[in-house]
Each structure stands twice: as structure tokens, then as C-alpha cells.
Amino acid sequence: MATAPTLGGTTLPSPSGYRERVGYRGGFTEMADGTLAVDLVNTNAKREFTVTWKGLNDTQKGTVETAFATVKSASATFLSPTNVSYTVTRSPDQSEIEWEALKQNSTTLRWNTTMTLREA
């Protein structure tokens, strides 16, 4: 990963995984003759970003939650690990951050999560 990603001005921990999907928003319907009718909302491609973290400590967990709060009801700027800036919102499928706790030792937990953002 080339650049430390940021969301809403918060520098995120270094991700263990990063994925970009490029697509077009709109509706697709198969007609009776088998042709595909396409009605695009916008002819420009839009991106979806999935950022994954594994083994975060409690402080890093809090940083991810702070950054996620910047897109709770509005858009924010996302600087991707590829050093490109996008205006994003939460994915419609991500209303919350889900954490998976892993025990590092008898007293310390580490945290895994995934955040999905969508280009506005």
C-alpha cells in the first residue's frame, strides 16, 4: 500500500486488505427477445472501496470508528491507499462497523473489521 488512507480527515491504520470495484449505477432488464435494456443514472463509472483490517489494537479500533462517524449521515473525502482522493458515503449495505475480537494473550484483544465505502 503506497499511502496511508484517510477518511474525513482521520488517518486510518494501515489496512491488511484493499479492494476497488468499478461499475455503473442504474437498472438492467432482460427483454422478452433476450436483449438487455439499460437505464443508467449516470454514464460515469463509480467506485466502491472495501478496506479490511486484521489485528488492530484498541486505539486503532477507535480511530476506525472515528473515521466511520464522518460518513454517518454525509459524504466525506477518502484518500485511498493508491493516493487518489474520492468523495464517498457509506455503502447502503454498511449501516454499522462489525468487530471480530481475537485474543492475543490472556489480557489483550485484537480486532478485525471491514469497511465498505461508495463513491458519491
mmCIF file with all atom_site columns, C-alpha atoms in Angstrom:
data_model
loop_
_atom_site.group_PDB
_atom_site.id
_atom_site.type_symbol
_atom_site.label_atom_id
_atom_site.label_alt_id
_atom_site.label_comp_id
_atom_site.label_asym_id
_atom_site.label_entity_id
_atom_site.label_seq_id
_atom_site.pdbx_PDB_ins_code
_atom_site.Cartn_x
_atom_site.Cartn_y
_atom_site.Cartn_z
_atom_site.occupancy
_atom_site.B_iso_or_equiv
_atom_site.pdbx_formal_charge
_atom_site.auth_seq_id
_atom_site.auth_comp_id
_atom_site.auth_asym_id
_atom_site.auth_atom_id
_atom_site.pdbx_PDB_model_num
ATOM 1   C CA . MET A 1 1   ? 0.000   0.000   0.000   1.00 0.00 ? 1   MET A CA 1
ATOM 2   C CA . ALA A 1 2   ? 1.550   3.241   -1.140  1.00 0.00 ? 2   ALA A CA 1
ATOM 3   C CA . THR A 1 3   ? -0.234  5.791   1.049   1.00 0.00 ? 3   THR A CA 1
ATOM 4   C CA . ALA A 1 4   ? -1.810  5.789   4.499   1.00 0.00 ? 4   ALA A CA 1
ATOM 5   C CA . PRO A 1 5   ? -5.542  6.042   3.735   1.00 0.00 ? 5   PRO A CA 1
ATOM 6   C CA . THR A 1 6   ? -7.633  8.781   5.311   1.00 0.00 ? 6   THR A CA 1
ATOM 7   C CA . LEU A 1 7   ? -11.371 9.229   5.734   1.00 0.00 ? 7   LEU A CA 1
ATOM 8   C CA . GLY A 1 8   ? -12.930 12.558  6.702   1.00 0.00 ? 8   GLY A CA 1
ATOM 9   C CA . GLY A 1 9   ? -9.525  13.896  7.759   1.00 0.00 ? 9   GLY A CA 1
ATOM 10  C CA . THR A 1 10  ? -8.750  10.916  10.022  1.00 0.00 ? 10  THR A CA 1
ATOM 11  C CA . THR A 1 11  ? -5.673  8.881   9.120   1.00 0.00 ? 11  THR A CA 1
ATOM 12  C CA . LEU A 1 12  ? -6.662  5.224   9.142   1.00 0.00 ? 12  LEU A CA 1
ATOM 13  C CA . PRO A 1 13  ? -4.445  2.370   10.313  1.00 0.00 ? 13  PRO A CA 1
ATOM 14  C CA . SER A 1 14  ? -2.588  0.564   7.565   1.00 0.00 ? 14  SER A CA 1
ATOM 15  C CA . PRO A 1 15  ? -5.086  -1.878  6.019   1.00 0.00 ? 15  PRO A CA 1
ATOM 16  C CA . SER A 1 16  ? -4.384  -5.566  5.627   1.00 0.00 ? 16  SER A CA 1
ATOM 17  C CA . GLY A 1 17  ? -6.569  -5.643  2.520   1.00 0.00 ? 17  GLY A CA 1
ATOM 18  C CA . TYR A 1 18  ? -7.981  -3.181  0.000   1.00 0.00 ? 18  TYR A CA 1
ATOM 19  C CA . ARG A 1 19  ? -10.342 -3.680  -2.951  1.00 0.00 ? 19  ARG A CA 1
ATOM 20  C CA . GLU A 1 20  ? -11.830 -1.313  -5.532  1.00 0.00 ? 20  GLU A CA 1
ATOM 21  C CA . ARG A 1 21  ? -14.839 -2.176  -7.677  1.00 0.00 ? 21  ARG A CA 1
ATOM 22  C CA . VAL A 1 22  ? -15.777 -0.060  -10.694 1.00 0.00 ? 22  VAL A CA 1
ATOM 23  C CA . GLY A 1 23  ? -19.340 -0.087  -12.008 1.00 0.00 ? 23  GLY A CA 1
ATOM 24  C CA . TYR A 1 24  ? -22.251 1.859   -13.431 1.00 0.00 ? 24  TYR A CA 1
ATOM 25  C CA . ARG A 1 25  ? -25.363 2.712   -11.452 1.00 0.00 ? 25  ARG A CA 1
ATOM 26  C CA . GLY A 1 26  ? -28.711 2.087   -12.988 1.00 0.00 ? 26  GLY A CA 1
ATOM 27  C CA . GLY A 1 27  ? -31.218 -0.591  -13.865 1.00 0.00 ? 27  GLY A CA 1
ATOM 28  C CA . PHE A 1 28  ? -30.917 -3.565  -16.166 1.00 0.00 ? 28  PHE A CA 1
ATOM 29  C CA . THR A 1 29  ? -33.844 -5.534  -17.557 1.00 0.00 ? 29  THR A CA 1
ATOM 30  C CA . GLU A 1 30  ? -33.852 -8.506  -19.907 1.00 0.00 ? 30  GLU A CA 1
ATOM 31  C CA . MET A 1 31  ? -36.455 -8.035  -22.618 1.00 0.00 ? 31  MET A CA 1
ATOM 32  C CA . ALA A 1 32  ? -38.657 -10.868 -23.962 1.00 0.00 ? 32  ALA A CA 1
ATOM 33  C CA . ASP A 1 33  ? -36.377 -11.274 -27.002 1.00 0.00 ? 33  ASP A CA 1
ATOM 34  C CA . GLY A 1 34  ? -33.311 -11.667 -24.761 1.00 0.00 ? 34  GLY A CA 1
ATOM 35  C CA . THR A 1 35  ? -31.826 -8.220  -25.314 1.00 0.00 ? 35  THR A CA 1
ATOM 36  C CA . LEU A 1 36  ? -30.751 -6.173  -22.348 1.00 0.00 ? 36  LEU A CA 1
ATOM 37  C CA . ALA A 1 37  ? -32.338 -2.780  -21.680 1.00 0.00 ? 37  ALA A CA 1
ATOM 38  C CA . VAL A 1 38  ? -30.083 -0.473  -19.652 1.00 0.00 ? 38  VAL A CA 1
ATOM 39  C CA . ASP A 1 39  ? -31.136 2.719   -17.893 1.00 0.00 ? 39  ASP A CA 1
ATOM 40  C CA . LEU A 1 40  ? -28.092 4.403   -16.339 1.00 0.00 ? 40  LEU A CA 1
ATOM 41  C CA . VAL A 1 41  ? -28.430 7.099   -13.698 1.00 0.00 ? 41  VAL A CA 1
ATOM 42  C CA . ASN A 1 42  ? -25.017 8.413   -14.676 1.00 0.00 ? 42  ASN A CA 1
ATOM 43  C CA . THR A 1 43  ? -22.802 7.396   -17.598 1.00 0.00 ? 43  THR A CA 1
ATOM 44  C CA . ASN A 1 44  ? -19.664 7.887   -15.485 1.00 0.00 ? 44  ASN A CA 1
ATOM 45  C CA . ALA A 1 45  ? -18.255 4.887   -13.661 1.00 0.00 ? 45  ALA A CA 1
ATOM 46  C CA . LYS A 1 46  ? -18.401 4.969   -9.854  1.00 0.00 ? 46  LYS A CA 1
ATOM 47  C CA . ARG A 1 47  ? -16.208 3.079   -7.417  1.00 0.00 ? 47  ARG A CA 1
ATOM 48  C CA . GLU A 1 48  ? -16.827 1.036   -4.298  1.00 0.00 ? 48  GLU A CA 1
ATOM 49  C CA . PHE A 1 49  ? -13.986 0.584   -1.824  1.00 0.00 ? 49  PHE A CA 1
ATOM 50  C CA . THR A 1 50  ? -13.573 -2.239  0.669   1.00 0.00 ? 50  THR A CA 1
ATOM 51  C CA . VAL A 1 51  ? -10.923 -1.752  3.335   1.00 0.00 ? 51  VAL A CA 1
ATOM 52  C CA . THR A 1 52  ? -10.047 -4.625  5.666   1.00 0.00 ? 52  THR A CA 1
ATOM 53  C CA . TRP A 1 53  ? -8.095  -4.557  8.909   1.00 0.00 ? 53  TRP A CA 1
ATOM 54  C CA . LYS A 1 54  ? -6.791  -7.504  10.912  1.00 0.00 ? 54  LYS A CA 1
ATOM 55  C CA . GLY A 1 55  ? -5.214  -7.406  14.339  1.00 0.00 ? 55  GLY A CA 1
ATOM 56  C CA . LEU A 1 56  ? -5.936  -3.806  15.323  1.00 0.00 ? 56  LEU A CA 1
ATOM 57  C CA . ASN A 1 57  ? -5.305  -2.703  18.882  1.00 0.00 ? 57  ASN A CA 1
ATOM 58  C CA . ASP A 1 58  ? -7.889  -0.761  20.912  1.00 0.00 ? 58  ASP A CA 1
ATOM 59  C CA . THR A 1 59  ? -6.524  2.647   19.863  1.00 0.00 ? 59  THR A CA 1
ATOM 60  C CA . GLN A 1 60  ? -6.601  1.732   16.167  1.00 0.00 ? 60  GLN A CA 1
ATOM 61  C CA . LYS A 1 61  ? -10.136 0.366   16.609  1.00 0.00 ? 61  LYS A CA 1
ATOM 62  C CA . GLY A 1 62  ? -11.190 3.756   17.986  1.00 0.00 ? 62  GLY A CA 1
ATOM 63  C CA . THR A 1 63  ? -9.550  5.528   15.040  1.00 0.00 ? 63  THR A CA 1
ATOM 64  C CA . VAL A 1 64  ? -11.554 3.451   12.537  1.00 0.00 ? 64  VAL A CA 1
ATOM 65  C CA . GLU A 1 65  ? -14.765 4.206   14.460  1.00 0.00 ? 65  GLU A CA 1
ATOM 66  C CA . THR A 1 66  ? -13.963 7.945   14.474  1.00 0.00 ? 66  THR A CA 1
ATOM 67  C CA . ALA A 1 67  ? -13.379 7.912   10.718  1.00 0.00 ? 67  ALA A CA 1
ATOM 68  C CA . PHE A 1 68  ? -16.551 5.889   10.086  1.00 0.00 ? 68  PHE A CA 1
ATOM 69  C CA . ALA A 1 69  ? -18.539 8.506   12.021  1.00 0.00 ? 69  ALA A CA 1
ATOM 70  C CA . THR A 1 70  ? -17.585 11.103  9.386   1.00 0.00 ? 70  THR A CA 1
ATOM 71  C CA . VAL A 1 71  ? -19.824 9.298   6.865   1.00 0.00 ? 71  VAL A CA 1
ATOM 72  C CA . LYS A 1 72  ? -22.706 8.539   9.241   1.00 0.00 ? 72  LYS A CA 1
ATOM 73  C CA . SER A 1 73  ? -25.072 10.986  7.523   1.00 0.00 ? 73  SER A CA 1
ATOM 74  C CA . ALA A 1 74  ? -23.000 12.814  4.916   1.00 0.00 ? 74  ALA A CA 1
ATOM 75  C CA . SER A 1 75  ? -20.206 12.369  2.423   1.00 0.00 ? 75  SER A CA 1
ATOM 76  C CA . ALA A 1 76  ? -16.524 12.719  3.282   1.00 0.00 ? 76  ALA A CA 1
ATOM 77  C CA . THR A 1 77  ? -13.208 12.703  1.473   1.00 0.00 ? 77  THR A CA 1
ATOM 78  C CA . PHE A 1 78  ? -11.462 9.333   1.223   1.00 0.00 ? 78  PHE A CA 1
ATOM 79  C CA . LEU A 1 79  ? -7.790  9.226   0.284   1.00 0.00 ? 79  LEU A CA 1
ATOM 80  C CA . SER A 1 80  ? -7.234  5.700   -0.965  1.00 0.00 ? 80  SER A CA 1
ATOM 81  C CA . PRO A 1 81  ? -4.056  3.679   -0.441  1.00 0.00 ? 81  PRO A CA 1
ATOM 82  C CA . THR A 1 82  ? -3.361  4.371   -4.138  1.00 0.00 ? 82  THR A CA 1
ATOM 83  C CA . ASN A 1 83  ? -3.111  8.102   -3.245  1.00 0.00 ? 83  ASN A CA 1
ATOM 84  C CA . VAL A 1 84  ? -6.274  9.109   -5.139  1.00 0.00 ? 84  VAL A CA 1
ATOM 85  C CA . SER A 1 85  ? -8.928  11.225  -3.429  1.00 0.00 ? 85  SER A CA 1
ATOM 86  C CA . TYR A 1 86  ? -12.667 10.469  -3.728  1.00 0.00 ? 86  TYR A CA 1
ATOM 87  C CA . THR A 1 87  ? -15.860 11.830  -2.193  1.00 0.00 ? 87  THR A CA 1
ATOM 88  C CA . VAL A 1 88  ? -17.588 8.851   -0.548  1.00 0.00 ? 88  VAL A CA 1
ATOM 89  C CA . THR A 1 89  ? -20.550 7.778   1.557   1.00 0.00 ? 89  THR A CA 1
ATOM 90  C CA . ARG A 1 90  ? -21.205 4.601   3.475   1.00 0.00 ? 90  ARG A CA 1
ATOM 91  C CA . SER A 1 91  ? -22.243 1.698   1.333   1.00 0.00 ? 91  SER A CA 1
ATOM 92  C CA . PRO A 1 92  ? -26.023 1.115   1.614   1.00 0.00 ? 92  PRO A CA 1
ATOM 93  C CA . ASP A 1 93  ? -25.111 -2.343  2.941   1.00 0.00 ? 93  ASP A CA 1
ATOM 94  C CA . GLN A 1 94  ? -22.959 -0.974  5.775   1.00 0.00 ? 94  GLN A CA 1
ATOM 95  C CA . SER A 1 95  ? -25.023 0.682   8.454   1.00 0.00 ? 95  SER A CA 1
ATOM 96  C CA . GLU A 1 96  ? -22.516 -0.231  11.160  1.00 0.00 ? 96  GLU A CA 1
ATOM 97  C CA . ILE A 1 97  ? -18.976 -1.441  11.768  1.00 0.00 ? 97  ILE A CA 1
ATOM 98  C CA . GLU A 1 98  ? -18.820 -5.021  12.978  1.00 0.00 ? 98  GLU A CA 1
ATOM 99  C CA . TRP A 1 99  ? -15.803 -6.051  15.031  1.00 0.00 ? 99  TRP A CA 1
ATOM 100 C CA . GLU A 1 100 ? -14.427 -9.538  15.492  1.00 0.00 ? 100 GLU A CA 1
ATOM 101 C CA . ALA A 1 101 ? -12.335 -9.914  18.639  1.00 0.00 ? 101 ALA A CA 1
ATOM 102 C CA . LEU A 1 102 ? -9.274  -12.134 18.666  1.00 0.00 ? 102 LEU A CA 1
ATOM 103 C CA . LYS A 1 103 ? -7.444  -12.935 21.848  1.00 0.00 ? 103 LYS A CA 1
ATOM 104 C CA . GLN A 1 104 ? -3.763  -12.079 21.523  1.00 0.00 ? 104 GLN A CA 1
ATOM 105 C CA . ASN A 1 105 ? -2.869  -13.197 25.044  1.00 0.00 ? 105 ASN A CA 1
ATOM 106 C CA . SER A 1 106 ? -4.642  -13.564 28.373  1.00 0.00 ? 106 SER A CA 1
ATOM 107 C CA . THR A 1 107 ? -5.315  -9.822  28.710  1.00 0.00 ? 107 THR A CA 1
ATOM 108 C CA . THR A 1 108 ? -5.184  -8.314  25.209  1.00 0.00 ? 108 THR A CA 1
ATOM 109 C CA . LEU A 1 109 ? -7.726  -8.382  22.408  1.00 0.00 ? 109 LEU A CA 1
ATOM 110 C CA . ARG A 1 110 ? -7.021  -7.620  18.766  1.00 0.00 ? 110 ARG A CA 1
ATOM 111 C CA . TRP A 1 111 ? -9.749  -6.565  16.350  1.00 0.00 ? 111 TRP A CA 1
ATOM 112 C CA . ASN A 1 112 ? -10.709 -7.407  12.757  1.00 0.00 ? 112 ASN A CA 1
ATOM 113 C CA . THR A 1 113 ? -13.198 -5.468  10.634  1.00 0.00 ? 113 THR A CA 1
ATOM 114 C CA . THR A 1 114 ? -14.143 -4.405  7.123   1.00 0.00 ? 114 THR A CA 1
ATOM 115 C CA . MET A 1 115 ? -15.456 -1.028  5.933   1.00 0.00 ? 115 MET A CA 1
ATOM 116 C CA . THR A 1 116 ? -17.173 -0.522  2.594   1.00 0.00 ? 116 THR A CA 1
ATOM 117 C CA . LEU A 1 117 ? -17.428 2.960   1.106   1.00 0.00 ? 117 LEU A CA 1
ATOM 118 C CA . ARG A 1 118 ? -19.116 4.118   -2.060  1.00 0.00 ? 118 ARG A CA 1
ATOM 119 C CA . GLU A 1 119 ? -18.143 6.964   -4.355  1.00 0.00 ? 119 GLU A CA 1
ATOM 120 C CA . ALA A 1 120 ? -20.754 9.734   -4.199  1.00 0.00 ? 120 ALA A CA 1
#
